[in-house]
Amino acid sequence: MQRDADAPPDPVLGPLVTVVRMTDSPGRGVVAVRPDGHVGFRCGTVDAALLSGWLSLVGAAAPPPDRS
């Protein structure tokens, strides 16, 4: 997460997720780095729904609740 980004809500994060704030990087964006070091997800702001969807897609968090 960039320095000024809002923290994602706890339910979005799973036990396999580590959050690091880059205090030397101004902005409100978030980048998810895969275990192999490649970027898997990035967004200009912390969008909990998008981040949760990606994390569940890669098996790092529970699927988001169905809102239909």
Short mmCIF file of N, CA, C and O in Angstrom, two decimals, residues 4-42:
data_model
loop_
_atom_site.label_atom_id
_atom_site.label_comp_id
_atom_site.label_asym_id
_atom_site.label_seq_id
_atom_site.Cartn_x
_atom_site.Cartn_y
_atom_site.Cartn_z
N ASP A 4 -0.52 6.99 1.66
CA ASP A 4 -1.79 7.62 2.02
C ASP A 4 -3.01 6.71 1.78
O ASP A 4 -4.14 7.16 1.90
N ALA A 5 -2.79 5.46 1.47
CA ALA A 5 -3.89 4.53 1.18
C ALA A 5 -4.64 4.16 2.45
O ALA A 5 -4.06 4.05 3.53
N ASP A 6 -5.95 4.00 2.30
CA ASP A 6 -6.77 3.50 3.40
C ASP A 6 -6.46 2.01 3.58
O ASP A 6 -6.28 1.29 2.60
N ALA A 7 -6.44 1.56 4.80
CA ALA A 7 -6.20 0.14 5.07
C ALA A 7 -7.41 -0.66 4.61
O ALA A 7 -8.54 -0.22 4.81
N PRO A 8 -7.20 -1.81 4.00
CA PRO A 8 -8.35 -2.64 3.62
C PRO A 8 -9.03 -3.17 4.88
O PRO A 8 -8.38 -3.40 5.89
N PRO A 9 -10.35 -3.36 4.80
CA PRO A 9 -11.05 -3.91 5.98
C PRO A 9 -10.53 -5.32 6.31
O PRO A 9 -10.19 -6.08 5.41
N ASP A 10 -10.48 -5.65 7.58
CA ASP A 10 -9.97 -6.95 8.02
C ASP A 10 -10.63 -8.14 7.34
O ASP A 10 -9.94 -9.10 7.02
N PRO A 11 -11.96 -8.13 7.10
CA PRO A 11 -12.56 -9.31 6.44
C PRO A 11 -12.01 -9.59 5.04
O PRO A 11 -12.10 -10.70 4.55
N VAL A 12 -11.43 -8.59 4.39
CA VAL A 12 -10.87 -8.78 3.05
C VAL A 12 -9.60 -9.61 3.12
O VAL A 12 -9.30 -10.39 2.22
N LEU A 13 -8.86 -9.47 4.19
CA LEU A 13 -7.55 -10.11 4.30
C LEU A 13 -7.68 -11.49 4.92
O LEU A 13 -8.46 -11.71 5.83
N GLY A 14 -6.91 -12.41 4.42
CA GLY A 14 -6.89 -13.76 4.97
C GLY A 14 -5.58 -14.00 5.70
O GLY A 14 -4.69 -13.14 5.73
N PRO A 15 -5.41 -15.19 6.26
CA PRO A 15 -4.20 -15.50 7.01
C PRO A 15 -2.95 -15.58 6.12
O PRO A 15 -1.84 -15.54 6.64
N LEU A 16 -3.13 -15.66 4.82
CA LEU A 16 -1.99 -15.74 3.90
C LEU A 16 -1.56 -14.38 3.37
O LEU A 16 -0.67 -14.30 2.54
N VAL A 17 -2.20 -13.32 3.86
CA VAL A 17 -1.94 -11.97 3.34
C VAL A 17 -1.14 -11.17 4.36
O VAL A 17 -1.47 -11.13 5.53
N THR A 18 -0.09 -10.52 3.89
CA THR A 18 0.71 -9.61 4.71
C THR A 18 0.59 -8.23 4.10
O THR A 18 0.77 -8.06 2.89
N VAL A 19 0.28 -7.23 4.92
CA VAL A 19 0.12 -5.86 4.44
C VAL A 19 1.37 -5.07 4.79
O VAL A 19 1.82 -5.09 5.94
N VAL A 20 1.91 -4.38 3.80
CA VAL A 20 3.08 -3.53 4.00
C VAL A 20 2.75 -2.14 3.48
O VAL A 20 2.27 -2.00 2.35
N ARG A 21 2.98 -1.12 4.28
CA ARG A 21 2.77 0.26 3.85
C ARG A 21 4.11 0.84 3.43
O ARG A 21 5.07 0.82 4.19
N MET A 22 4.16 1.33 2.20
CA MET A 22 5.39 1.95 1.67
C MET A 22 5.35 3.43 2.03
O MET A 22 4.79 4.25 1.30
N THR A 23 5.93 3.78 3.17
CA THR A 23 5.85 5.16 3.66
C THR A 23 6.62 6.15 2.80
O THR A 23 6.38 7.34 2.89
N ASP A 24 7.51 5.66 1.95
CA ASP A 24 8.26 6.56 1.08
C ASP A 24 7.60 6.73 -0.29
O ASP A 24 8.13 7.42 -1.15
N SER A 25 6.42 6.13 -0.48
CA SER A 25 5.73 6.19 -1.76
C SER A 25 4.40 6.92 -1.59
O SER A 25 3.43 6.35 -1.11
N PRO A 26 4.33 8.22 -1.97
CA PRO A 26 3.09 8.96 -1.81
C PRO A 26 2.01 8.41 -2.74
O PRO A 26 2.30 7.93 -3.83
N GLY A 27 0.79 8.47 -2.29
CA GLY A 27 -0.34 8.02 -3.10
C GLY A 27 -1.30 7.20 -2.28
O GLY A 27 -1.11 6.97 -1.10
N ARG A 28 -2.39 6.76 -2.94
CA ARG A 28 -3.45 6.02 -2.26
C ARG A 28 -3.64 4.63 -2.85
O ARG A 28 -4.62 3.96 -2.58
N GLY A 29 -2.70 4.18 -3.65
CA GLY A 29 -2.84 2.91 -4.37
C GLY A 29 -2.42 1.70 -3.57
O GLY A 29 -1.85 1.79 -2.48
N VAL A 30 -2.73 0.55 -4.17
CA VAL A 30 -2.38 -0.73 -3.56
C VAL A 30 -1.84 -1.64 -4.67
O VAL A 30 -2.30 -1.59 -5.80
N VAL A 31 -0.85 -2.43 -4.31
CA VAL A 31 -0.27 -3.41 -5.21
C VAL A 31 -0.20 -4.73 -4.45
O VAL A 31 0.27 -4.77 -3.32
N ALA A 32 -0.69 -5.79 -5.09
CA ALA A 32 -0.57 -7.12 -4.50
C ALA A 32 0.52 -7.87 -5.26
O ALA A 32 0.45 -8.00 -6.48
N VAL A 33 1.52 -8.32 -4.53
CA VAL A 33 2.65 -9.02 -5.13
C VAL A 33 2.49 -10.51 -4.86
O VAL A 33 2.28 -10.92 -3.71
N ARG A 34 2.58 -11.30 -5.90
CA ARG A 34 2.47 -12.75 -5.79
C ARG A 34 3.72 -13.32 -5.11
O ARG A 34 4.76 -12.65 -5.06
N PRO A 35 3.65 -14.54 -4.61
CA PRO A 35 4.83 -15.15 -3.97
C PRO A 35 6.05 -15.24 -4.89
O PRO A 35 7.17 -15.24 -4.42
N ASP A 36 5.83 -15.28 -6.21
CA ASP A 36 6.97 -15.35 -7.13
C ASP A 36 7.55 -13.97 -7.44
O ASP A 36 8.47 -13.85 -8.24
N GLY A 37 7.04 -12.92 -6.79
CA GLY A 37 7.59 -11.58 -6.94
C GLY A 37 6.96 -10.73 -8.04
O GLY A 37 7.31 -9.58 -8.20
N HIS A 38 6.02 -11.30 -8.78
CA HIS A 38 5.36 -10.55 -9.84
C HIS A 38 4.12 -9.85 -9.30
O HIS A 38 3.48 -10.33 -8.36
N VAL A 39 3.76 -8.72 -9.92
CA VAL A 39 2.55 -8.01 -9.54
C VAL A 39 1.35 -8.81 -10.02
O VAL A 39 1.26 -9.18 -11.18
N GLY A 40 0.42 -9.07 -9.11
CA GLY A 40 -0.78 -9.80 -9.46
C GLY A 40 -2.00 -8.91 -9.53
O GLY A 40 -2.96 -9.20 -10.22
N PHE A 41 -1.98 -7.80 -8.79
CA PHE A 41 -3.12 -6.89 -8.73
C PHE A 41 -2.60 -5.51 -8.41
O PHE A 41 -1.69 -5.36 -7.60
N ARG A 42 -3.19 -4.50 -9.03
CA ARG A 42 -2.86 -3.12 -8.66
C ARG A 42 -4.09 -2.26 -8.89
O ARG A 42 -4.90 -2.52 -9.76
#
